[in-house]
Amino acid sequence: MIDVTLIRQNPVHVQQALAKRAVHVDLDEFLHLDDDYRQMRAEVERLRGERKRISGEIAKRQRTGEDVAGLHGGATAVGEQLTAAETWLTELDQARRAFLDPLPNLPDADVPAGGKENNEVIREAGRRPQFGFTPKDHVELARTLGLVDYERGTKLGGSGFWLYRGNGALLEWALLNHFLAAHVRDGYEFVLPPHILTFAAGYTAGQFPKFADEVFALERGDDGPDRFLLPTAETALVNLHRDETLPEAELPRRYVAYTPCYRKEAGGYRTAERGTLRGHQFNKVELFQFTHPGASDAVHEELLGKAEELVKELGLHYRITRLAAGDTSAAMARTYDVEV
């Protein structure tokens, strides 16, 4: 959720930043709503104070045997006003959230505007392989070598699933182990989170309510999935210290997690494409840090460097691409892709 104080203080900046994602929103409506909310909150606090004052006066007079009949009538009137004001405050707060929840995060200043056509290649590394023959694609190689069984994966799970076999399964597991060992060696704590999460986890991660239809929901409530299969370990890790206060001296907290990831990919986006590009289930190693906001840029570069090291160790040619605002997921301010 975008910081409300930032919207109040600099709505033009927020509108311009959102426009980089092709999200155009009139914040005047929200600011009027927010002003009503703040006025009603002040009224609720005033009425609560008045109720407390009257209750104290009643108790004081009762101790001295004085008549309190007149005060009871005032207490009842204030109580009724407070109930009405609290109801209206709740409705205003819900309206504010309904406005803010669908809005994406503001992209960083150095993120280019527009869609994927404006993605920027930052750097390339390694030598691009040159072949003196027509190379096979990954599907043909995987089938020829018996690494991936696409037909039986579809038979078991339907479209968008595949089955690793033999050396393919061993290679997948070896890569996961290699990644985990490297990050644990660098001081990251290994975490195996639950694969089933609650609505609060999805909301805190910035995925609900906007992307509630893109997860595999196990149970549904009025606001969205009460329980769902995690789409990435990041959704779990961001909630690890939810509702906790971390001492600054203990930062950063570094975590690495392994999970299968379950993606509904609503509308079949990319799941119908040939091969293992993006399916409904895939394995992933996730790096995550909790850090001071002032250190976030440096930590982001550190995380990118960890990913680069792994690709470099495998001897692969790759490039680093900074995604344009419209190609960056809603919760992210900046995204780099390591493209092999």
mmCIF file of C-alpha atoms in Angstrom:
data_model
loop_
_atom_site.group_PDB
_atom_site.id
_atom_site.type_symbol
_atom_site.label_atom_id
_atom_site.label_comp_id
_atom_site.label_asym_id
_atom_site.label_seq_id
_atom_site.Cartn_x
_atom_site.Cartn_y
_atom_site.Cartn_z
ATOM 1 C CA MET A 1 0.000 0.000 0.000
ATOM 2 C CA ILE A 2 1.308 3.458 -0.921
ATOM 3 C CA ASP A 3 2.228 5.622 2.056
ATOM 4 C CA VAL A 4 -0.803 7.824 2.781
ATOM 5 C CA THR A 5 1.436 10.608 4.113
ATOM 6 C CA LEU A 6 3.238 10.739 0.753
ATOM 7 C CA ILE A 7 -0.087 11.057 -1.066
ATOM 8 C CA ARG A 8 -1.156 13.886 1.256
ATOM 9 C CA GLN A 9 2.127 15.774 0.938
ATOM 10 C CA ASN A 10 2.915 15.230 -2.755
ATOM 11 C CA PRO A 11 -0.030 13.875 -4.756
ATOM 12 C CA VAL A 12 1.423 15.149 -8.059
ATOM 13 C CA HIS A 13 4.585 13.068 -7.559
ATOM 14 C CA VAL A 14 2.500 9.965 -6.809
ATOM 15 C CA GLN A 15 0.348 10.490 -9.912
ATOM 16 C CA GLN A 16 3.411 10.979 -12.140
ATOM 17 C CA ALA A 17 5.118 7.885 -10.727
ATOM 18 C CA LEU A 18 2.016 5.732 -11.275
ATOM 19 C CA ALA A 19 1.727 7.090 -14.822
ATOM 20 C CA LYS A 20 5.083 5.419 -15.583
ATOM 21 C CA ARG A 21 3.188 2.147 -15.131
ATOM 22 C CA ALA A 22 0.327 3.460 -17.315
ATOM 23 C CA VAL A 23 -1.812 3.703 -14.172
ATOM 24 C CA HIS A 24 -3.767 6.956 -14.232
ATOM 25 C CA VAL A 25 -5.652 7.834 -11.070
ATOM 26 C CA ASP A 26 -7.291 11.006 -9.742
ATOM 27 C CA LEU A 27 -6.066 11.394 -6.169
ATOM 28 C CA ASP A 28 -8.430 14.282 -5.398
ATOM 29 C CA GLU A 29 -11.172 11.742 -4.681
ATOM 30 C CA PHE A 30 -8.932 9.951 -2.182
ATOM 31 C CA LEU A 31 -7.771 13.164 -0.523
ATOM 32 C CA HIS A 32 -11.382 14.234 0.105
ATOM 33 C CA LEU A 33 -12.119 10.776 1.492
ATOM 34 C CA ASP A 34 -8.994 10.874 3.642
ATOM 35 C CA ASP A 35 -9.936 14.311 4.999
ATOM 36 C CA ASP A 36 -13.373 13.003 6.008
ATOM 37 C CA TYR A 37 -11.678 9.996 7.642
ATOM 38 C CA ARG A 38 -9.315 12.159 9.690
ATOM 39 C CA GLN A 39 -12.109 14.459 10.823
ATOM 40 C CA MET A 40 -14.251 11.495 11.866
ATOM 41 C CA ARG A 41 -11.305 9.893 13.679
ATOM 42 C CA ALA A 42 -10.842 13.120 15.645
ATOM 43 C CA GLU A 43 -14.555 13.133 16.459
ATOM 44 C CA VAL A 44 -14.380 9.522 17.680
ATOM 45 C CA GLU A 45 -11.456 10.378 19.949
ATOM 46 C CA ARG A 46 -13.341 13.417 21.277
ATOM 47 C CA LEU A 47 -16.431 11.339 22.056
ATOM 48 C CA ARG A 48 -14.348 8.635 23.731
ATOM 49 C CA GLY A 49 -12.751 11.297 25.898
ATOM 50 C CA GLU A 50 -16.159 12.719 26.767
ATOM 51 C CA ARG A 51 -17.486 9.282 27.658
ATOM 52 C CA LYS A 52 -14.479 8.670 29.899
ATOM 53 C CA ARG A 53 -14.931 12.057 31.563
ATOM 54 C CA ILE A 54 -18.621 11.404 32.291
ATOM 55 C CA SER A 55 -17.877 7.902 33.619
ATOM 56 C CA GLY A 56 -15.273 9.363 35.955
ATOM 57 C CA GLU A 57 -17.687 12.033 37.145
ATOM 58 C CA ILE A 58 -20.382 9.403 37.814
ATOM 59 C CA ALA A 59 -17.946 7.295 39.846
ATOM 60 C CA LYS A 60 -16.809 10.377 41.804
ATOM 61 C CA ARG A 61 -20.367 11.438 42.693
ATOM 62 C CA GLN A 62 -21.406 7.914 43.627
ATOM 63 C CA ARG A 63 -18.584 7.771 46.167
ATOM 64 C CA THR A 64 -19.903 10.926 47.844
ATOM 65 C CA GLY A 65 -23.568 9.906 47.602
ATOM 66 C CA GLU A 66 -24.531 12.645 45.136
ATOM 67 C CA ASP A 67 -27.312 12.310 42.544
ATOM 68 C CA VAL A 68 -26.065 10.988 39.170
ATOM 69 C CA ALA A 69 -29.369 10.635 37.266
ATOM 70 C CA GLY A 70 -28.627 13.578 35.003
ATOM 71 C CA LEU A 71 -25.168 12.247 34.160
ATOM 72 C CA HIS A 72 -26.542 8.854 33.094
ATOM 73 C CA GLY A 73 -28.665 10.529 30.449
ATOM 74 C CA GLY A 74 -25.625 12.375 29.120
ATOM 75 C CA ALA A 75 -23.589 9.175 29.110
ATOM 76 C CA THR A 76 -26.277 7.403 27.074
ATOM 77 C CA ALA A 77 -26.405 10.219 24.516
ATOM 78 C CA VAL A 78 -22.619 10.277 24.125
ATOM 79 C CA GLY A 79 -22.560 6.472 23.815
ATOM 80 C CA GLU A 80 -25.064 6.560 20.965
ATOM 81 C CA GLN A 81 -23.138 9.318 19.190
ATOM 82 C CA LEU A 82 -19.911 7.329 19.620
ATOM 83 C CA THR A 83 -21.429 4.144 18.189
ATOM 84 C CA ALA A 84 -22.645 6.021 15.111
ATOM 85 C CA ALA A 85 -19.295 7.793 14.685
ATOM 86 C CA GLU A 86 -17.294 4.531 15.003
ATOM 87 C CA THR A 87 -19.516 2.872 12.394
ATOM 88 C CA TRP A 88 -18.977 5.756 9.985
ATOM 89 C CA LEU A 89 -15.211 5.735 10.719
ATOM 90 C CA THR A 90 -15.044 2.021 9.854
ATOM 91 C CA GLU A 91 -16.867 2.633 6.569
ATOM 92 C CA LEU A 92 -14.547 5.500 5.672
ATOM 93 C CA ASP A 93 -11.491 3.367 6.482
ATOM 94 C CA GLN A 94 -12.810 0.548 4.276
ATOM 95 C CA ALA A 95 -13.398 3.027 1.455
ATOM 96 C CA ARG A 96 -9.797 4.302 1.787
ATOM 97 C CA ARG A 97 -8.465 0.766 1.621
ATOM 98 C CA ALA A 98 -10.639 -0.064 -1.371
ATOM 99 C CA PHE A 99 -9.052 2.901 -3.169
ATOM 100 C CA LEU A 100 -5.460 2.177 -2.130
ATOM 101 C CA ASP A 101 -5.289 -1.637 -2.268
ATOM 102 C CA PRO A 102 -5.421 -1.990 -6.083
ATOM 103 C CA LEU A 103 -2.699 0.627 -6.644
ATOM 104 C CA PRO A 104 0.785 -0.741 -7.449
ATOM 105 C CA ASN A 105 3.976 0.324 -5.709
ATOM 106 C CA LEU A 106 5.670 3.473 -6.992
ATOM 107 C CA PRO A 107 8.566 2.666 -9.348
ATOM 108 C CA ASP A 108 11.979 4.022 -8.415
ATOM 109 C CA ALA A 109 13.179 7.186 -10.163
ATOM 110 C CA ASP A 110 15.706 5.295 -12.335
ATOM 111 C CA VAL A 111 13.115 2.815 -13.633
ATOM 112 C CA PRO A 112 12.135 3.607 -17.245
ATOM 113 C CA ALA A 113 8.484 4.286 -18.020
ATOM 114 C CA GLY A 114 6.372 2.075 -20.258
ATOM 115 C CA GLY A 115 6.153 -1.651 -20.940
ATOM 116 C CA LYS A 116 8.657 -4.413 -21.722
ATOM 117 C CA GLU A 117 9.667 -2.677 -24.957
ATOM 118 C CA ASN A 118 11.485 -0.156 -22.735
ATOM 119 C CA ASN A 119 13.412 -2.711 -20.661
ATOM 120 C CA GLU A 120 17.089 -1.737 -20.421
ATOM 121 C CA VAL A 121 20.052 -4.106 -20.722
ATOM 122 C CA ILE A 122 22.478 -2.980 -17.993
ATOM 123 C CA ARG A 123 25.366 -5.300 -18.778
ATOM 124 C CA GLU A 124 26.324 -8.617 -20.356
ATOM 125 C CA ALA A 125 28.840 -11.176 -19.148
ATOM 126 C CA GLY A 126 30.419 -14.331 -20.492
ATOM 127 C CA ARG A 127 30.859 -15.455 -24.075
ATOM 128 C CA ARG A 128 27.792 -16.051 -26.208
ATOM 129 C CA PRO A 129 28.091 -19.613 -27.542
ATOM 130 C CA GLN A 130 28.579 -20.026 -31.288
ATOM 131 C CA PHE A 131 27.614 -23.341 -32.885
ATOM 132 C CA GLY A 132 28.767 -24.809 -36.179
ATOM 133 C CA PHE A 133 25.471 -26.680 -36.423
ATOM 134 C CA THR A 134 21.777 -26.039 -35.863
ATOM 135 C CA PRO A 135 21.264 -26.466 -32.105
ATOM 136 C CA LYS A 136 18.291 -28.341 -30.694
ATOM 137 C CA ASP A 137 15.840 -26.454 -28.519
ATOM 138 C CA HIS A 138 15.407 -27.374 -24.852
ATOM 139 C CA VAL A 139 12.307 -29.495 -25.485
ATOM 140 C CA GLU A 140 14.045 -31.690 -28.059
ATOM 141 C CA LEU A 141 17.169 -32.014 -25.910
ATOM 142 C CA ALA A 142 15.150 -32.882 -22.797
ATOM 143 C CA ARG A 143 13.192 -35.557 -24.663
ATOM 144 C CA THR A 144 16.227 -37.031 -26.435
ATOM 145 C CA LEU A 145 18.183 -37.313 -23.186
ATOM 146 C CA GLY A 146 15.200 -38.448 -21.100
ATOM 147 C CA LEU A 147 15.429 -35.460 -18.750
ATOM 148 C CA VAL A 148 11.823 -34.195 -18.857
ATOM 149 C CA ASP A 149 8.647 -36.151 -19.615
ATOM 150 C CA TYR A 150 6.124 -33.616 -20.897
ATOM 151 C CA GLU A 151 3.442 -36.102 -21.945
ATOM 152 C CA ARG A 152 3.228 -37.888 -18.593
ATOM 153 C CA GLY A 153 3.440 -34.586 -16.715
ATOM 154 C CA THR A 154 0.349 -33.458 -18.619
ATOM 155 C CA LYS A 155 -1.315 -36.813 -17.998
ATOM 156 C CA LEU A 156 -0.775 -36.429 -14.251
ATOM 157 C CA GLY A 157 -1.480 -32.734 -13.726
ATOM 158 C CA GLY A 158 -2.961 -31.375 -16.945
ATOM 159 C CA SER A 159 -1.677 -28.574 -19.166
ATOM 160 C CA GLY A 160 1.190 -26.572 -17.671
ATOM 161 C CA PHE A 161 2.831 -29.448 -15.769
ATOM 162 C CA TRP A 162 5.881 -31.583 -16.540
ATOM 163 C CA LEU A 163 7.813 -34.429 -14.955
ATOM 164 C CA TYR A 164 11.569 -34.499 -14.309
ATOM 165 C CA ARG A 165 13.087 -37.966 -14.719
ATOM 166 C CA GLY A 166 16.432 -39.633 -14.202
ATOM 167 C CA ASN A 167 19.315 -37.267 -14.837
ATOM 168 C CA GLY A 168 16.824 -34.422 -15.321
ATOM 169 C CA ALA A 169 15.538 -34.858 -11.771
ATOM 170 C CA LEU A 170 19.102 -35.244 -10.471
ATOM 171 C CA LEU A 171 20.208 -32.083 -12.301
ATOM 172 C CA GLU A 172 17.258 -30.094 -10.902
ATOM 173 C CA TRP A 173 18.052 -31.295 -7.370
ATOM 174 C CA ALA A 174 21.781 -30.644 -7.790
ATOM 175 C CA LEU A 175 21.140 -27.044 -8.857
ATOM 176 C CA LEU A 176 18.851 -26.460 -5.880
ATOM 177 C CA ASN A 177 21.466 -27.868 -3.510
ATOM 178 C CA HIS A 178 24.207 -25.794 -5.151
ATOM 179 C CA PHE A 179 22.215 -22.572 -4.750
ATOM 180 C CA LEU A 180 21.248 -23.301 -1.146
ATOM 181 C CA ALA A 181 24.778 -24.267 -0.114
ATOM 182 C CA ALA A 182 26.187 -21.071 -1.623
ATOM 183 C CA HIS A 183 23.727 -18.815 0.193
ATOM 184 C CA VAL A 184 23.995 -20.601 3.543
ATOM 185 C CA ARG A 185 27.767 -20.260 3.236
ATOM 186 C CA ASP A 186 27.249 -16.501 2.789
ATOM 187 C CA GLY A 187 25.315 -16.229 6.058
ATOM 188 C CA TYR A 188 21.698 -16.656 4.963
ATOM 189 C CA GLU A 189 19.440 -18.665 7.290
ATOM 190 C CA PHE A 190 17.783 -21.619 5.535
ATOM 191 C CA VAL A 191 13.980 -21.666 5.817
ATOM 192 C CA LEU A 192 11.430 -24.257 4.659
ATOM 193 C CA PRO A 193 8.096 -22.393 4.957
ATOM 194 C CA PRO A 194 4.559 -23.842 4.769
ATOM 195 C CA HIS A 195 3.192 -24.316 1.267
ATOM 196 C CA ILE A 196 -0.283 -23.201 2.406
ATOM 197 C CA LEU A 197 -0.712 -19.578 3.468
ATOM 198 C CA THR A 198 -3.498 -17.419 4.893
ATOM 199 C CA PHE A 199 -5.209 -14.356 3.401
ATOM 200 C CA ALA A 200 -3.189 -12.099 5.734
ATOM 201 C CA ALA A 201 0.027 -13.409 4.155
ATOM 202 C CA GLY A 202 -1.189 -12.620 0.640
ATOM 203 C CA TYR A 203 -2.414 -9.169 1.664
ATOM 204 C CA THR A 204 0.810 -8.276 3.489
ATOM 205 C CA ALA A 205 2.865 -9.363 0.463
ATOM 206 C CA GLY A 206 0.887 -6.940 -1.711
ATOM 207 C CA GLN A 207 -0.692 -9.688 -3.821
ATOM 208 C CA PHE A 208 -4.247 -9.387 -2.508
ATOM 209 C CA PRO A 209 -6.815 -8.257 -3.351
ATOM 210 C CA LYS A 210 -5.612 -7.384 -6.872
ATOM 211 C CA PHE A 211 -4.118 -10.793 -7.730
ATOM 212 C CA ALA A 212 -6.380 -12.981 -5.608
ATOM 213 C CA ASP A 213 -7.598 -14.844 -8.710
ATOM 214 C CA GLU A 214 -4.060 -15.835 -9.740
ATOM 215 C CA VAL A 215 -3.398 -18.232 -6.834
ATOM 216 C CA PHE A 216 -4.713 -21.740 -6.217
ATOM 217 C CA ALA A 217 -7.283 -21.069 -3.485
ATOM 218 C CA LEU A 218 -8.079 -23.903 -1.084
ATOM 219 C CA GLU A 219 -10.671 -21.974 0.947
ATOM 220 C CA ARG A 220 -12.401 -18.725 0.041
ATOM 221 C CA GLY A 221 -13.755 -15.958 2.255
ATOM 222 C CA ASP A 222 -15.540 -12.686 1.596
ATOM 223 C CA ASP A 223 -12.302 -10.783 0.878
ATOM 224 C CA GLY A 224 -10.510 -13.495 -1.109
ATOM 225 C CA PRO A 225 -8.651 -16.772 -0.509
ATOM 226 C CA ASP A 226 -8.607 -17.603 3.212
ATOM 227 C CA ARG A 227 -5.968 -20.270 2.463
ATOM 228 C CA PHE A 228 -3.989 -20.749 -0.760
ATOM 229 C CA LEU A 229 -0.942 -22.505 -2.209
ATOM 230 C CA LEU A 230 2.051 -20.184 -2.081
ATOM 231 C CA PRO A 231 2.995 -18.710 -5.481
ATOM 232 C CA THR A 232 6.580 -18.047 -4.327
ATOM 233 C CA ALA A 233 8.513 -18.351 -1.071
ATOM 234 C CA GLU A 234 8.753 -14.554 -1.035
ATOM 235 C CA THR A 235 5.067 -14.427 -0.048
ATOM 236 C CA ALA A 236 5.908 -16.436 3.073
ATOM 237 C CA LEU A 237 9.223 -14.737 3.889
ATOM 238 C CA VAL A 238 7.825 -11.198 3.780
ATOM 239 C CA ASN A 239 5.393 -12.290 6.504
ATOM 240 C CA LEU A 240 8.019 -13.937 8.698
ATOM 241 C CA HIS A 241 8.197 -10.952 11.079
ATOM 242 C CA ARG A 242 4.712 -9.574 10.456
ATOM 243 C CA ASP A 243 3.414 -7.629 13.484
ATOM 244 C CA GLU A 244 6.860 -7.779 15.108
ATOM 245 C CA THR A 245 9.296 -4.986 15.935
ATOM 246 C CA LEU A 246 12.873 -5.829 14.970
ATOM 247 C CA PRO A 247 15.699 -4.005 16.795
ATOM 248 C CA GLU A 248 17.756 -2.053 14.273
ATOM 249 C CA ALA A 249 20.934 -3.568 15.730
ATOM 250 C CA GLU A 250 19.743 -7.007 14.543
ATOM 251 C CA LEU A 251 19.381 -5.901 10.910
ATOM 252 C CA PRO A 252 19.774 -7.124 8.308
ATOM 253 C CA ARG A 253 18.000 -10.456 8.722
ATOM 254 C CA ARG A 254 19.035 -12.691 5.811
ATOM 255 C CA TYR A 255 16.932 -15.666 4.715
ATOM 256 C CA VAL A 256 17.038 -18.208 1.916
ATOM 257 C CA ALA A 257 14.127 -20.558 1.238
ATOM 258 C CA TYR A 258 13.360 -23.428 -1.085
ATOM 259 C CA THR A 259 9.800 -24.233 -2.170
ATOM 260 C CA PRO A 260 7.874 -25.491 -5.114
ATOM 261 C CA CYS A 261 5.817 -22.546 -6.415
ATOM 262 C CA TYR A 262 2.197 -22.913 -7.485
ATOM 263 C CA ARG A 263 0.834 -20.457 -10.050
ATOM 264 C CA LYS A 264 -2.670 -20.519 -11.448
ATOM 265 C CA GLU A 265 -1.632 -18.217 -14.289
ATOM 266 C CA ALA A 266 -5.209 -17.020 -14.863
ATOM 267 C CA GLY A 267 -6.217 -17.203 -18.508
ATOM 268 C CA GLY A 268 -3.442 -19.709 -19.266
ATOM 269 C CA TYR A 269 -0.855 -16.950 -19.804
ATOM 270 C CA ARG A 270 2.328 -18.619 -21.155
ATOM 271 C CA THR A 271 1.297 -22.057 -19.861
ATOM 272 C CA ALA A 272 0.311 -23.119 -23.386
ATOM 273 C CA GLU A 273 3.737 -22.256 -24.810
ATOM 274 C CA ARG A 274 6.003 -25.124 -25.732
ATOM 275 C CA GLY A 275 8.338 -26.506 -23.096
ATOM 276 C CA THR A 276 9.162 -25.534 -19.510
ATOM 277 C CA LEU A 277 8.814 -21.776 -19.763
ATOM 278 C CA ARG A 278 6.183 -21.094 -17.101
ATOM 279 C CA GLY A 279 4.057 -23.843 -15.633
ATOM 280 C CA HIS A 280 1.664 -24.184 -12.746
ATOM 281 C CA GLN A 281 4.385 -25.716 -10.522
ATOM 282 C CA PHE A 282 8.109 -25.063 -10.503
ATOM 283 C CA ASN A 283 10.998 -25.137 -8.016
ATOM 284 C CA LYS A 284 12.595 -21.962 -6.737
ATOM 285 C CA VAL A 285 15.278 -20.798 -4.316
ATOM 286 C CA GLU A 286 14.401 -17.376 -2.862
ATOM 287 C CA LEU A 287 16.723 -14.838 -1.217
ATOM 288 C CA PHE A 288 15.190 -12.289 1.141
ATOM 289 C CA GLN A 289 16.418 -9.632 3.545
ATOM 290 C CA PHE A 290 14.808 -7.424 6.173
ATOM 291 C CA THR A 291 16.899 -4.265 6.379
ATOM 292 C CA HIS A 292 16.777 -0.571 7.252
ATOM 293 C CA PRO A 293 15.090 1.473 4.470
ATOM 294 C CA GLY A 294 18.264 3.516 4.054
ATOM 295 C CA ALA A 295 20.180 0.345 3.161
ATOM 296 C CA SER A 296 17.597 -1.119 0.785
ATOM 297 C CA ASP A 297 19.299 -0.041 -2.471
ATOM 298 C CA ALA A 298 22.639 -1.525 -1.385
ATOM 299 C CA VAL A 299 20.953 -4.741 -0.244
ATOM 300 C CA HIS A 300 19.093 -5.021 -3.554
ATOM 301 C CA GLU A 301 22.420 -4.814 -5.391
ATOM 302 C CA GLU A 302 23.840 -7.430 -3.018
ATOM 303 C CA LEU A 303 20.996 -9.823 -3.826
ATOM 304 C CA LEU A 304 21.500 -9.247 -7.549
ATOM 305 C CA GLY A 305 25.201 -9.969 -7.109
ATOM 306 C CA LYS A 306 24.413 -13.299 -5.402
ATOM 307 C CA ALA A 307 22.264 -14.361 -8.351
ATOM 308 C CA GLU A 308 24.968 -13.285 -10.808
ATOM 309 C CA GLU A 309 27.632 -15.270 -8.981
ATOM 310 C CA LEU A 310 25.638 -18.474 -9.362
ATOM 311 C CA VAL A 311 25.112 -18.010 -13.101
ATOM 312 C CA LYS A 312 28.770 -17.072 -13.536
ATOM 313 C CA GLU A 313 29.899 -20.199 -11.653
ATOM 314 C CA LEU A 314 27.890 -22.310 -14.086
ATOM 315 C CA GLY A 315 29.848 -20.765 -16.967
ATOM 316 C CA LEU A 316 26.787 -19.319 -18.664
ATOM 317 C CA HIS A 317 26.528 -16.267 -20.903
ATOM 318 C CA TYR A 318 23.967 -13.898 -19.388
ATOM 319 C CA ARG A 319 22.762 -10.310 -19.257
ATOM 320 C CA ILE A 320 21.226 -8.098 -16.574
ATOM 321 C CA THR A 321 18.068 -6.256 -17.606
ATOM 322 C CA ARG A 322 16.324 -3.511 -15.659
ATOM 323 C CA LEU A 323 12.598 -3.876 -16.250
ATOM 324 C CA ALA A 324 10.481 -0.910 -17.259
ATOM 325 C CA ALA A 325 7.774 0.227 -14.843
ATOM 326 C CA GLY A 326 4.960 -1.452 -16.767
ATOM 327 C CA ASP A 327 6.813 -4.787 -16.838
ATOM 328 C CA THR A 328 7.600 -4.721 -13.102
ATOM 329 C CA SER A 329 5.233 -6.607 -10.801
ATOM 330 C CA ALA A 330 2.830 -4.482 -8.783
ATOM 331 C CA ALA A 331 4.570 -4.840 -5.395
ATOM 332 C CA MET A 332 8.062 -4.010 -6.687
ATOM 333 C CA ALA A 333 9.749 -0.615 -6.983
ATOM 334 C CA ARG A 334 12.595 -1.972 -9.140
ATOM 335 C CA THR A 335 13.286 -5.335 -10.764
ATOM 336 C CA TYR A 336 16.369 -6.784 -12.435
ATOM 337 C CA ASP A 337 16.158 -9.935 -14.529
ATOM 338 C CA VAL A 338 19.178 -12.212 -14.907
ATOM 339 C CA GLU A 339 18.618 -13.519 -18.437
ATOM 340 C CA VAL A 340 20.564 -16.524 -19.677
#
